[in-house]
Amino acid sequence: MADTIEKNVTRGGQFLVKETKCEDIFIPEDFSEEQRMMRDMVKEFVDKELWPNKDRFEKRDFAFTVECMHKAAELGLLSISVPEAYGGMGMGFVDTVLVCDYISGATGSFSSAFGAHTGIGTLPITLYGTEEQKQKYVPKLASGEWFGAYCLTEPGAGSDANSGKTKAVLSEDGKHYKITGQKMWITNAGFCSLFIVFARIEDDKNITGFIVENNPENGISTNEEEHKLGIRASSTRQVFFNETKVPVENMLSERGNGFKIAMNALNVGRIKLAAACLDSQRRIITGSAKYSNERVQFNVPISKFGAIRYKLAEMATSCYAGESAVYRAAKSIEERISIRENEGAPHQEAELKGVEEFAIECAILKVAVSEDIQNCSDEGIQIFGGMGFSEDTPMESAWRDARITRIYEGTNEINRMLSVGMLIKKAMKGHVDLLGPASKVQEDLMGIPSFETPDYSELFSEEKEMISEHQQLLIASADILIEIYMAESTILRTEKLAKKEGEANIKEQIAMAKLYLYKAVDIVTQKGKESIISFAEGDEQRMMLMGLRRYTKYTNMPNIVEIRRTISAKIIAENKYCF
């Protein structure tokens, strides 16, 4: 089994230089019966407990958020990814992403509380903790007896996480550290039992992680709840530590290993954040479709208007692409974990390495899907018109909640830089061959074009070749990386569906794949042009720009207006997002 997986799994970042077959990726339509049952159970919980009570979240009912977290715990939803040895369900990475996806659609307040607890509040202990630490703390976190929070960000040390000033001083008897410092924007701070705290010992280059029990009598205090644009019932406070005593055995991993812990926890957080934006989009699209079918202007439903159909088609296409890429990456991570385990690595190490392997994809997804949910919610407001601006409809809260997704788990600007930086590091380690394809691109850009007409009769034959050409540009641009991965994932999912269901039965999915690529080509062209102009001059620049046009030429360009009509007609007829 391991050998089979190893042959078919592309390593992180290799999507740029290695062709992926549609049969080798996982798509939402591949969910097992057990996964579909889990999805339906989570949706039932959201529809029963969260969606009808959105007003309570918007009114900053923090106690209700805690109540809902306990109800989620009773269903086992806080323990999906926790190993069975520590009271969890020990399910796979795809299952973890699936639950995060469908539990997050109703409100960003609960989504943030859930994500912070199950992710950065619990994961550092399960991945880096000693056996004693895991036995002591993880069962309480998995059951919801305790809730966790993550103390990394400090005033003046936002994106530069390793520059924190919080200090940890060893006591004279060597039995505990005294932590002193200030943390801010701490999710779940108002009700958590445990903090993962990062502090610097002496003048160490890197910070160190600690497990700190929340005891106000031990020098721990918090400010009042922050007043925020969105996620209003997600507890967010500043936390102050004043010579807080932490037993030396509560150091997490090794001294100076905190920055690594923080970065790996954020890698997981990034793909889970992308997943957490998906069901929000589905619900916004469904709400928009229903409203457009019910709202009558000039004696017809506004769903008849081309402007509304345009919006619905674009919203659905972005959501479909996000689903395609998130579950592709989730399965890639899960398979890499399995490879490591089959080679004899303990689960703790296997999961760490599995996620770290696909850190580029995690950063890409975080950026792409967080920006898609913002656009989707904005268009939802527009479809509702004046009513969309009212708190009486769910659109304005969805828009406000979406805004934070471009900031936390590392701002999108930071993640764009990270994706390119991590790709270069992989190339230097020999994990991704960039030099060979880059040399070929330079030759092609400066060479004489071929005037032969290729055969593009097979479904997606031109689209797949175009993606391959974009991959070879290898210009250091995060936006090109993003569009390549998202477009390829969308096309591969649709190709796999076509082979399974038949092209005639998925004409809307085919339309969405072509629409996404059409828009991606424009972005690649623009970013490629900017890059060439920035480093080339004169004849070299002119030749490279001509070459870029060849790379981004879409010969059989589809009728985009008709494609949008095809997509929107299906949504309007079904009265929901239906893909």
Coordinates of C-alpha atoms in Angstrom, one line a residue:
M1 CA 0.0 0.0 0.0
A2 CA 2.8 2.4 0.9
D3 CA 4.6 1.8 -2.3
T4 CA 1.4 2.5 -4.3
I5 CA 0.8 5.8 -2.4
E6 CA 4.4 6.8 -2.8
K7 CA 4.3 6.5 -6.6
N8 CA 1.1 8.5 -7.0
V9 CA 1.5 11.3 -4.4
T10 CA 3.1 14.5 -5.6
R11 CA 5.4 16.1 -3.0
G12 CA 4.6 19.6 -1.8
G13 CA 5.3 22.2 -4.5
Q14 CA 5.8 19.7 -7.2
F15 CA 2.5 20.6 -8.9
L16 CA 4.5 23.3 -10.6
V17 CA 6.8 20.9 -12.5
K18 CA 5.1 17.5 -12.4
E19 CA 2.0 16.5 -14.2
T20 CA -0.8 15.1 -11.9
K21 CA -3.4 12.7 -13.2
C22 CA -7.0 13.2 -12.3
E23 CA -7.2 9.7 -10.9
D24 CA -4.5 10.5 -8.3
I25 CA -6.3 13.4 -6.6
F26 CA -9.1 13.2 -4.0
I27 CA -12.3 15.2 -4.7
P28 CA -15.4 15.8 -2.5
E29 CA -17.4 13.4 -4.7
D30 CA -15.0 10.7 -3.3
F31 CA -16.3 11.0 0.2
S32 CA -16.9 7.6 1.8
E33 CA -20.2 6.6 3.2
E34 CA -18.8 7.3 6.7
Q35 CA -17.6 10.7 5.7
R36 CA -20.9 11.6 4.1
M37 CA -22.7 10.5 7.4
M38 CA -20.3 12.7 9.4
R39 CA -20.9 15.6 7.0
D40 CA -24.6 15.3 7.5
M41 CA -24.3 15.0 11.2
V42 CA -22.3 18.2 11.4
K43 CA -24.7 20.0 9.1
E44 CA -27.6 18.9 11.3
F45 CA -25.8 20.3 14.4
V46 CA -25.2 23.6 12.6
D47 CA -28.7 23.9 11.3
K48 CA -30.2 23.0 14.7
E49 CA -27.9 24.8 17.2
L50 CA -26.1 27.6 15.4
W51 CA -27.9 28.9 12.3
P52 CA -31.2 29.7 14.2
N53 CA -29.3 31.6 16.8
K54 CA -27.1 33.8 14.7
D55 CA -28.6 36.9 16.5
R56 CA -27.2 35.6 19.8
F57 CA -23.7 35.5 18.3
E58 CA -24.1 38.9 16.8
K59 CA -25.1 40.3 20.2
R60 CA -21.8 39.2 21.7
D61 CA -23.4 36.3 23.7
F62 CA -20.0 34.7 24.7
A63 CA -21.7 32.3 27.2
F64 CA -23.7 30.9 24.3
T65 CA -20.5 30.3 22.3
V66 CA -19.2 28.3 25.2
E67 CA -22.6 26.4 25.5
C68 CA -22.3 25.5 21.8
M69 CA -18.7 24.3 22.2
H70 CA -19.9 22.0 25.0
K71 CA -22.6 20.6 22.7
A72 CA -20.1 20.1 19.9
A73 CA -17.9 18.2 22.5
E74 CA -20.8 15.9 23.3
L75 CA -21.0 14.9 19.7
G76 CA -17.2 14.2 19.7
L77 CA -16.5 17.0 17.3
L78 CA -13.7 18.4 19.4
S79 CA -11.8 15.1 19.2
I80 CA -11.8 14.2 15.5
S81 CA -8.1 14.5 15.0
V82 CA -7.0 13.6 18.5
P83 CA -5.4 10.1 18.7
E84 CA -7.5 7.4 20.4
A85 CA -4.8 6.9 23.0
Y86 CA -5.7 10.4 24.4
G87 CA -9.5 10.2 24.3
G88 CA -10.0 11.2 20.7
M89 CA -11.5 9.6 17.6
G90 CA -8.2 9.3 15.8
M91 CA -9.6 10.1 12.4
G92 CA -7.7 11.1 9.2
F93 CA -6.7 14.5 8.0
V94 CA -9.5 14.6 5.4
D95 CA -12.1 13.9 8.1
T96 CA -10.6 16.8 10.2
V97 CA -10.9 19.2 7.3
L98 CA -14.4 18.0 6.5
V99 CA -15.6 18.7 10.0
C100 CA -13.9 22.1 10.0
D101 CA -15.6 22.9 6.7
Y102 CA -19.2 22.1 7.6
I103 CA -19.1 23.3 11.2
S104 CA -18.0 26.8 10.1
G105 CA -20.7 27.9 7.8
A106 CA -23.2 29.6 10.1
T107 CA -21.1 32.1 12.1
G108 CA -17.5 33.1 12.3
S109 CA -17.8 33.5 16.1
F110 CA -18.3 29.7 16.7
S111 CA -16.0 28.9 13.8
S112 CA -13.1 30.9 15.4
A113 CA -13.7 29.3 18.9
F114 CA -13.9 25.8 17.4
G115 CA -10.8 26.3 15.2
A116 CA -8.7 27.9 17.9
H117 CA -9.5 25.1 20.4
T118 CA -9.2 22.1 18.1
G119 CA -6.2 23.5 16.2
I120 CA -3.7 25.8 17.8
G121 CA -5.1 25.2 21.3
T122 CA -4.7 21.4 21.2
L123 CA -2.5 20.5 18.3
P124 CA 0.9 21.8 19.7
I125 CA 0.5 19.3 22.6
T126 CA -0.5 16.3 20.5
L127 CA 2.3 17.0 18.0
Y128 CA 5.1 18.2 20.3
G129 CA 4.1 17.2 23.8
T130 CA 5.8 14.5 25.9
E131 CA 3.8 11.4 26.7
E132 CA 3.2 12.8 30.2
Q133 CA 1.9 16.1 28.8
K134 CA -0.4 14.4 26.3
Q135 CA -1.8 12.0 29.0
K136 CA -2.4 14.9 31.4
Y137 CA -3.9 17.5 29.1
V138 CA -5.1 16.2 25.7
P139 CA -8.1 14.0 27.1
K140 CA -9.5 17.1 28.8
L141 CA -9.2 19.2 25.6
A142 CA -10.7 16.4 23.5
S143 CA -13.7 16.0 25.7
G144 CA -14.4 19.7 26.1
E145 CA -13.8 19.5 29.9
W146 CA -11.1 22.1 29.2
F147 CA -10.8 24.6 26.3
G148 CA -7.5 25.8 24.9
A149 CA -6.0 29.1 23.6
Y150 CA -2.8 30.1 21.9
C151 CA -0.7 33.0 23.1
L152 CA 1.7 34.0 20.3
T153 CA 0.9 37.6 19.1
E154 CA 2.3 40.5 21.1
P155 CA 2.0 44.3 20.7
G156 CA 4.7 45.3 18.2
A157 CA 5.3 41.7 17.2
G158 CA 2.5 40.7 14.8
S159 CA 3.7 39.0 11.6
D160 CA 7.2 38.8 13.0
A161 CA 6.3 36.1 15.5
N162 CA 9.8 35.3 16.7
S163 CA 10.4 38.9 17.9
G164 CA 8.2 38.6 21.0
K165 CA 9.3 40.2 24.2
T166 CA 7.6 37.9 26.7
K167 CA 10.3 36.5 29.0
A168 CA 10.7 33.1 30.8
V169 CA 13.1 33.2 33.7
L170 CA 14.3 30.0 35.4
S171 CA 13.7 30.0 39.2
E172 CA 16.7 29.6 41.5
D173 CA 15.7 26.1 42.5
G174 CA 15.4 25.1 38.8
K175 CA 11.9 23.8 39.2
H176 CA 9.8 26.3 37.3
Y177 CA 10.0 29.2 34.9
K178 CA 8.5 32.6 35.7
I179 CA 6.8 34.1 32.6
T180 CA 6.2 37.8 32.2
G181 CA 4.8 39.6 29.2
Q182 CA 1.7 40.7 27.3
K183 CA -0.2 38.8 24.6
M184 CA -2.9 40.2 22.4
W185 CA -5.8 39.1 20.1
I186 CA -6.0 35.8 22.0
T187 CA -9.0 33.7 20.9
N188 CA -10.9 31.9 23.6
A189 CA -9.0 33.8 26.3
G190 CA -12.2 34.6 28.2
F191 CA -13.1 31.0 28.9
C192 CA -10.1 28.8 28.3
S193 CA -8.5 26.5 30.9
L194 CA -5.1 26.3 29.2
F195 CA -2.8 28.5 27.2
I196 CA 0.0 27.6 24.8
V197 CA 2.4 30.4 25.6
F198 CA 5.5 31.4 23.7
A199 CA 8.3 33.2 25.6
R200 CA 12.0 33.9 25.3
I201 CA 14.5 32.4 27.7
E202 CA 17.5 34.7 28.4
D203 CA 18.7 36.0 25.0
D204 CA 17.9 32.9 22.9
K205 CA 17.6 33.5 19.2
N206 CA 14.2 31.6 19.1
I207 CA 11.3 31.6 21.4
T208 CA 10.2 28.6 23.5
G209 CA 6.7 27.1 24.0
F210 CA 5.1 26.4 27.3
I211 CA 1.8 24.7 28.5
V212 CA 0.3 27.2 31.0
E213 CA -2.8 26.4 33.1
N214 CA -5.1 29.4 33.4
N215 CA -5.1 30.3 37.0
P216 CA -5.7 34.0 37.9
E217 CA -4.0 33.5 41.2
N218 CA -0.8 32.6 39.4
G219 CA -0.2 36.1 37.9
I220 CA -2.6 35.7 34.9
S221 CA -5.1 38.4 34.0
T222 CA -7.0 39.5 31.0
N223 CA -8.5 42.7 29.6
E224 CA -12.2 43.1 28.7
E225 CA -13.4 41.5 25.5
E226 CA -12.3 43.3 22.4
H227 CA -14.9 45.1 20.3
K228 CA -14.5 43.7 16.8
L229 CA -15.8 44.3 13.3
G230 CA -16.9 40.7 13.1
I231 CA -16.7 37.3 14.9
R232 CA -18.4 39.3 17.7
A233 CA -19.1 36.3 20.1
S234 CA -15.6 34.9 19.7
S235 CA -13.8 35.7 22.9
T236 CA -10.8 37.8 22.1
R237 CA -8.8 39.4 24.9
Q238 CA -5.3 40.6 25.8
V239 CA -3.6 38.3 28.3
F240 CA -1.0 39.4 30.9
F241 CA 1.5 37.2 32.6
N242 CA 3.2 38.6 35.7
E243 CA 5.9 36.1 36.9
T244 CA 3.5 33.3 36.2
K245 CA 5.1 30.1 37.5
V246 CA 5.2 27.2 35.0
P247 CA 6.8 23.9 36.0
V248 CA 9.8 23.1 34.0
E249 CA 8.1 19.9 32.8
N250 CA 5.5 22.1 31.1
M251 CA 8.1 23.3 28.5
L252 CA 6.7 22.2 25.1
S253 CA 9.3 20.4 23.1
E254 CA 12.9 21.7 23.5
R255 CA 14.2 25.1 24.5
G256 CA 14.2 27.4 21.5
N257 CA 11.9 25.2 19.5
G258 CA 8.9 27.6 19.9
F259 CA 9.2 29.3 16.5
K260 CA 9.1 25.9 14.8
I261 CA 6.1 24.8 16.8
A262 CA 4.3 28.1 16.0
M263 CA 5.0 27.8 12.2
N264 CA 3.9 24.1 12.0
A265 CA 0.7 24.8 14.0
L266 CA 0.0 27.7 11.6
N267 CA 0.5 25.4 8.6
V268 CA -2.4 23.2 9.8
G269 CA -4.3 26.3 10.7
R270 CA -4.0 27.7 7.2
I271 CA -5.6 24.7 5.4
K272 CA -8.3 24.5 8.1
L273 CA -9.0 28.2 7.7
A274 CA -9.5 27.7 4.0
A275 CA -11.9 24.8 4.7
A276 CA -13.7 27.0 7.2
C277 CA -14.5 29.4 4.5
L278 CA -16.2 26.9 2.2
D279 CA -19.6 26.2 3.8
S280 CA -19.9 29.9 4.4
Q281 CA -19.8 30.4 0.6
R282 CA -22.3 27.6 0.0
R283 CA -24.7 29.2 2.4
I284 CA -24.2 32.7 1.0
I285 CA -24.8 31.4 -2.6
T286 CA -27.9 29.4 -1.5
G287 CA -29.3 32.4 0.4
S288 CA -28.6 34.7 -2.6
A289 CA -30.2 32.2 -5.0
K290 CA -33.4 32.0 -2.9
Y291 CA -33.6 35.7 -2.5
S292 CA -33.1 36.3 -6.2
N293 CA -35.9 33.9 -7.0
E294 CA -38.3 35.5 -4.5
R295 CA -37.5 39.2 -5.0
V296 CA -39.6 40.6 -7.9
Q297 CA -38.7 43.8 -9.7
F298 CA -40.3 45.1 -12.9
N299 CA -42.7 42.2 -12.6
V300 CA -40.0 39.5 -12.8
P301 CA -37.8 37.7 -10.2
I302 CA -34.4 39.4 -10.2
S303 CA -32.8 36.0 -10.9
K304 CA -33.9 36.7 -14.5
F305 CA -31.5 39.6 -14.7
G306 CA -28.1 39.1 -16.3
A307 CA -26.2 41.0 -13.6
I308 CA -27.6 38.6 -10.9
R309 CA -26.8 35.6 -13.0
Y310 CA -23.3 36.8 -13.5
K311 CA -22.7 37.2 -9.8
L312 CA -24.1 33.7 -8.9
A313 CA -21.9 32.1 -11.6
E314 CA -18.8 33.8 -10.3
M315 CA -19.6 33.0 -6.7
A316 CA -20.2 29.3 -7.4
T317 CA -17.1 29.0 -9.5
S318 CA -14.9 30.3 -6.7
C319 CA -16.5 28.0 -4.2
Y320 CA -16.2 25.0 -6.5
A321 CA -12.5 25.8 -7.1
G322 CA -11.9 26.2 -3.3
E323 CA -13.5 22.8 -2.6
S324 CA -11.4 21.2 -5.3
A325 CA -8.1 22.5 -4.0
V326 CA -8.7 22.1 -0.3
Y327 CA -9.7 18.5 -0.5
R328 CA -6.9 17.7 -2.9
A329 CA -4.4 19.1 -0.5
A330 CA -6.0 17.5 2.5
K331 CA -5.7 14.0 0.9
S332 CA -2.2 14.7 -0.2
I333 CA -1.3 15.5 3.4
E334 CA -3.2 12.4 4.7
E335 CA -1.4 10.1 2.2
R336 CA 2.0 11.6 3.2
I337 CA 1.2 10.9 6.8
S338 CA 0.4 7.3 5.9
I339 CA 3.7 6.9 4.1
R340 CA 5.6 8.1 7.1
E341 CA 3.7 5.8 9.4
N342 CA 4.2 2.8 7.1
E343 CA 7.9 3.6 7.2
G344 CA 7.8 3.2 11.0
A345 CA 7.5 6.8 12.1
P346 CA 5.3 7.5 15.2
H347 CA 2.0 9.3 14.4
Q348 CA 3.3 12.5 16.0
E349 CA 6.3 12.7 13.7
A350 CA 4.3 11.5 10.7
E351 CA 1.7 14.2 11.0
L352 CA 4.2 16.9 11.6
K353 CA 6.2 16.0 8.5
G354 CA 3.1 15.3 6.4
V355 CA 1.7 18.8 7.0
E356 CA 5.1 20.5 6.7
E357 CA 5.6 18.8 3.3
F358 CA 2.6 20.7 1.9
A359 CA 3.2 24.0 3.6
I360 CA 3.3 25.8 0.2
E361 CA -0.2 24.5 -0.6
C362 CA -1.5 25.4 2.8
A363 CA -0.3 29.0 2.3
I364 CA -1.8 29.1 -1.2
L365 CA -5.2 27.9 0.1
K366 CA -5.3 30.3 3.0
V367 CA -4.8 33.3 0.6
A368 CA -7.1 32.1 -2.2
V369 CA -10.1 30.9 -0.2
S370 CA -10.1 33.7 2.3
E371 CA -10.2 36.2 -0.6
D372 CA -13.0 34.2 -2.3
I373 CA -15.2 34.3 0.8
Q374 CA -14.8 38.1 1.1
N375 CA -15.8 38.5 -2.5
C376 CA -18.7 36.0 -2.2
S377 CA -20.1 37.7 0.9
D378 CA -19.7 41.1 -0.8
E379 CA -21.7 40.0 -3.8
G380 CA -24.3 38.4 -1.5
I381 CA -24.9 41.8 0.0
Q382 CA -25.2 43.3 -3.5
I383 CA -27.7 40.7 -4.6
F384 CA -29.8 41.5 -1.5
G385 CA -29.5 45.2 -2.3
G386 CA -30.5 47.5 0.6
M387 CA -31.7 44.5 2.6
G388 CA -28.2 43.1 2.4
F389 CA -26.9 46.0 4.4
S390 CA -29.4 45.3 7.2
E391 CA -28.7 43.2 10.2
D392 CA -32.1 41.5 9.6
T393 CA -30.5 39.4 6.8
P394 CA -27.4 37.1 7.3
M395 CA -25.4 38.8 4.5
E396 CA -23.9 41.7 6.5
S397 CA -22.7 39.5 9.3
A398 CA -21.2 37.0 6.8
W399 CA -19.3 39.9 5.2
R400 CA -18.0 41.2 8.6
D401 CA -17.0 37.7 9.7
A402 CA -15.2 37.1 6.4
R403 CA -12.9 40.0 6.8
I404 CA -10.7 38.5 9.6
T405 CA -9.8 35.5 7.4
R406 CA -7.4 37.6 5.4
I407 CA -5.6 38.6 8.6
Y408 CA -5.3 35.7 11.0
E409 CA -3.1 32.6 10.5
G410 CA -0.6 35.1 9.0
T411 CA -1.8 37.9 6.8
N412 CA -2.4 37.2 3.1
E413 CA 0.6 39.4 2.3
I414 CA 2.8 37.3 4.6
N415 CA 1.5 34.1 3.2
R416 CA 2.1 35.2 -0.4
M417 CA 5.7 35.8 0.5
L418 CA 5.9 32.5 2.4
S419 CA 4.6 30.5 -0.5
V420 CA 7.4 31.7 -2.8
G421 CA 10.1 31.5 -0.1
M422 CA 9.2 28.0 0.8
L423 CA 9.2 27.0 -2.9
I424 CA 12.8 28.3 -3.3
K425 CA 13.9 26.4 -0.2
K426 CA 12.4 23.2 -1.6
A427 CA 14.2 23.8 -4.8
M428 CA 17.5 24.3 -3.0
K429 CA 17.0 21.1 -1.1
G430 CA 16.3 19.3 -4.4
H431 CA 12.7 18.5 -3.6
V432 CA 11.4 20.4 -6.5
D433 CA 13.3 20.8 -9.8
L434 CA 12.9 24.4 -10.7
L435 CA 16.2 25.0 -12.6
G436 CA 15.5 22.6 -15.5
P437 CA 12.0 23.9 -16.3
A438 CA 13.2 27.5 -15.8
S439 CA 16.0 27.1 -18.3
K440 CA 13.5 25.6 -20.8
V441 CA 11.2 28.6 -20.3
Q442 CA 14.0 31.0 -21.0
E443 CA 14.7 29.2 -24.3
D444 CA 11.1 29.1 -25.2
L445 CA 10.5 32.8 -24.4
M446 CA 13.4 33.9 -26.5
G447 CA 12.8 31.4 -29.3
I448 CA 10.8 31.3 -32.6
P449 CA 7.2 30.1 -32.0
S450 CA 5.8 27.0 -33.7
F451 CA 3.0 27.7 -36.2
E452 CA 1.5 24.1 -36.0
T453 CA -2.1 23.8 -34.9
P454 CA -2.3 21.4 -32.0
D455 CA -5.1 18.9 -31.6
Y456 CA -7.4 20.0 -28.7
S457 CA -10.3 17.6 -29.3
E458 CA -10.1 15.8 -26.0
L459 CA -11.9 17.3 -22.9
F460 CA -9.6 19.9 -21.2
S461 CA -6.7 19.0 -23.5
E462 CA -5.9 22.7 -24.2
E463 CA -6.7 23.8 -20.7
K464 CA -4.3 21.2 -19.2
E465 CA -1.6 22.2 -21.6
M466 CA -2.0 25.8 -20.7
I467 CA -1.6 25.0 -17.0
S468 CA 1.5 23.1 -17.8
E469 CA 2.9 26.1 -19.7
H470 CA 2.1 28.5 -16.8
Q471 CA 3.9 26.1 -14.5
Q472 CA 7.0 26.5 -16.5
L473 CA 7.0 30.3 -16.3
L474 CA 8.2 29.9 -12.7
I475 CA 8.3 33.6 -12.2
A476 CA 8.6 34.4 -8.5
S477 CA 5.0 35.5 -8.1
A478 CA 2.7 34.1 -5.4
D479 CA -0.4 35.0 -7.5
I480 CA 0.8 32.9 -10.3
L481 CA 1.4 30.0 -7.9
I482 CA -2.0 30.4 -6.5
E483 CA -3.8 30.5 -9.8
I484 CA -1.9 27.4 -11.1
Y485 CA -2.8 25.3 -8.1
M486 CA -6.4 26.4 -7.9
A487 CA -7.0 26.1 -11.7
E488 CA -5.3 22.8 -11.9
S489 CA -7.2 21.4 -8.9
T490 CA -10.5 22.6 -10.4
I491 CA -9.8 21.0 -13.8
L492 CA -8.5 17.7 -12.4
R493 CA -11.6 17.4 -10.2
T494 CA -13.9 18.1 -13.2
E495 CA -11.9 15.7 -15.4
K496 CA -12.3 12.9 -12.8
L497 CA -16.0 13.6 -12.6
A498 CA -16.4 13.5 -16.3
K499 CA -14.8 10.1 -16.5
K500 CA -17.1 8.9 -13.8
E501 CA -20.4 10.6 -14.6
G502 CA -20.0 11.4 -18.3
E503 CA -19.5 14.9 -19.8
A504 CA -23.2 15.4 -20.5
N505 CA -24.1 15.0 -16.8
I506 CA -21.6 17.6 -15.5
K507 CA -21.9 20.4 -18.0
E508 CA -22.1 23.0 -15.2
Q509 CA -18.9 21.7 -13.5
I510 CA -17.2 21.8 -16.9
A511 CA -18.4 25.4 -17.3
M512 CA -17.0 26.3 -13.9
A513 CA -13.6 24.8 -14.6
K514 CA -13.3 26.7 -17.9
L515 CA -14.5 29.9 -16.3
Y516 CA -12.0 29.6 -13.6
L517 CA -9.1 29.0 -16.0
Y518 CA -10.3 31.9 -18.2
K519 CA -9.9 34.3 -15.3
A520 CA -6.7 32.6 -14.1
V521 CA -5.1 33.2 -17.5
D522 CA -5.7 36.9 -17.1
I523 CA -4.0 37.0 -13.7
V524 CA -1.1 34.9 -14.9
T525 CA -0.7 37.2 -17.9
Q526 CA -0.8 40.4 -15.8
K527 CA 1.6 39.1 -13.2
G528 CA 4.0 37.6 -15.8
K529 CA 4.1 40.9 -17.7
E530 CA 4.9 42.8 -14.5
S531 CA 7.7 40.3 -13.7
I532 CA 9.3 40.5 -17.1
I533 CA 9.2 44.2 -17.2
S534 CA 10.8 44.3 -13.8
F535 CA 14.0 42.4 -14.8
A536 CA 14.3 42.6 -18.6
E537 CA 15.0 45.5 -21.0
G538 CA 15.1 46.2 -24.7
D539 CA 15.0 43.3 -27.2
E540 CA 15.1 40.7 -24.4
Q541 CA 12.0 42.2 -22.8
R542 CA 10.1 42.4 -26.1
M543 CA 11.0 38.7 -26.9
M544 CA 9.9 37.6 -23.5
L545 CA 6.7 39.5 -23.6
M546 CA 5.9 37.9 -27.0
G547 CA 6.8 34.5 -25.5
L548 CA 4.4 35.2 -22.6
R549 CA 1.6 35.8 -25.0
R550 CA 2.2 32.4 -26.5
Y551 CA 2.2 30.7 -23.2
T552 CA -1.1 32.4 -22.2
K553 CA -3.0 32.0 -25.5
Y554 CA -6.3 30.3 -25.1
T555 CA -7.1 29.0 -28.6
N556 CA -10.5 27.5 -28.1
M557 CA -11.6 30.2 -25.7
P558 CA -15.1 29.4 -24.5
N559 CA -18.1 31.7 -24.8
I560 CA -17.8 33.1 -21.3
V561 CA -21.3 34.8 -21.3
E562 CA -22.9 31.5 -22.2
I563 CA -20.8 29.6 -19.6
R564 CA -22.0 31.9 -16.9
R565 CA -25.6 31.4 -18.0
T566 CA -25.1 27.6 -17.8
I567 CA -23.8 27.8 -14.3
S568 CA -26.3 30.3 -12.9
A569 CA -29.3 28.5 -14.6
K570 CA -28.5 25.4 -12.6
I571 CA -28.2 27.3 -9.3
I572 CA -31.4 29.3 -9.9
A573 CA -33.3 26.1 -10.9
E574 CA -32.1 24.2 -7.8
N575 CA -32.5 27.3 -5.6
K576 CA -29.2 26.6 -3.9
Y577 CA -25.5 25.9 -4.4
C578 CA -25.8 22.4 -5.8
F579 CA -22.3 21.1 -6.8

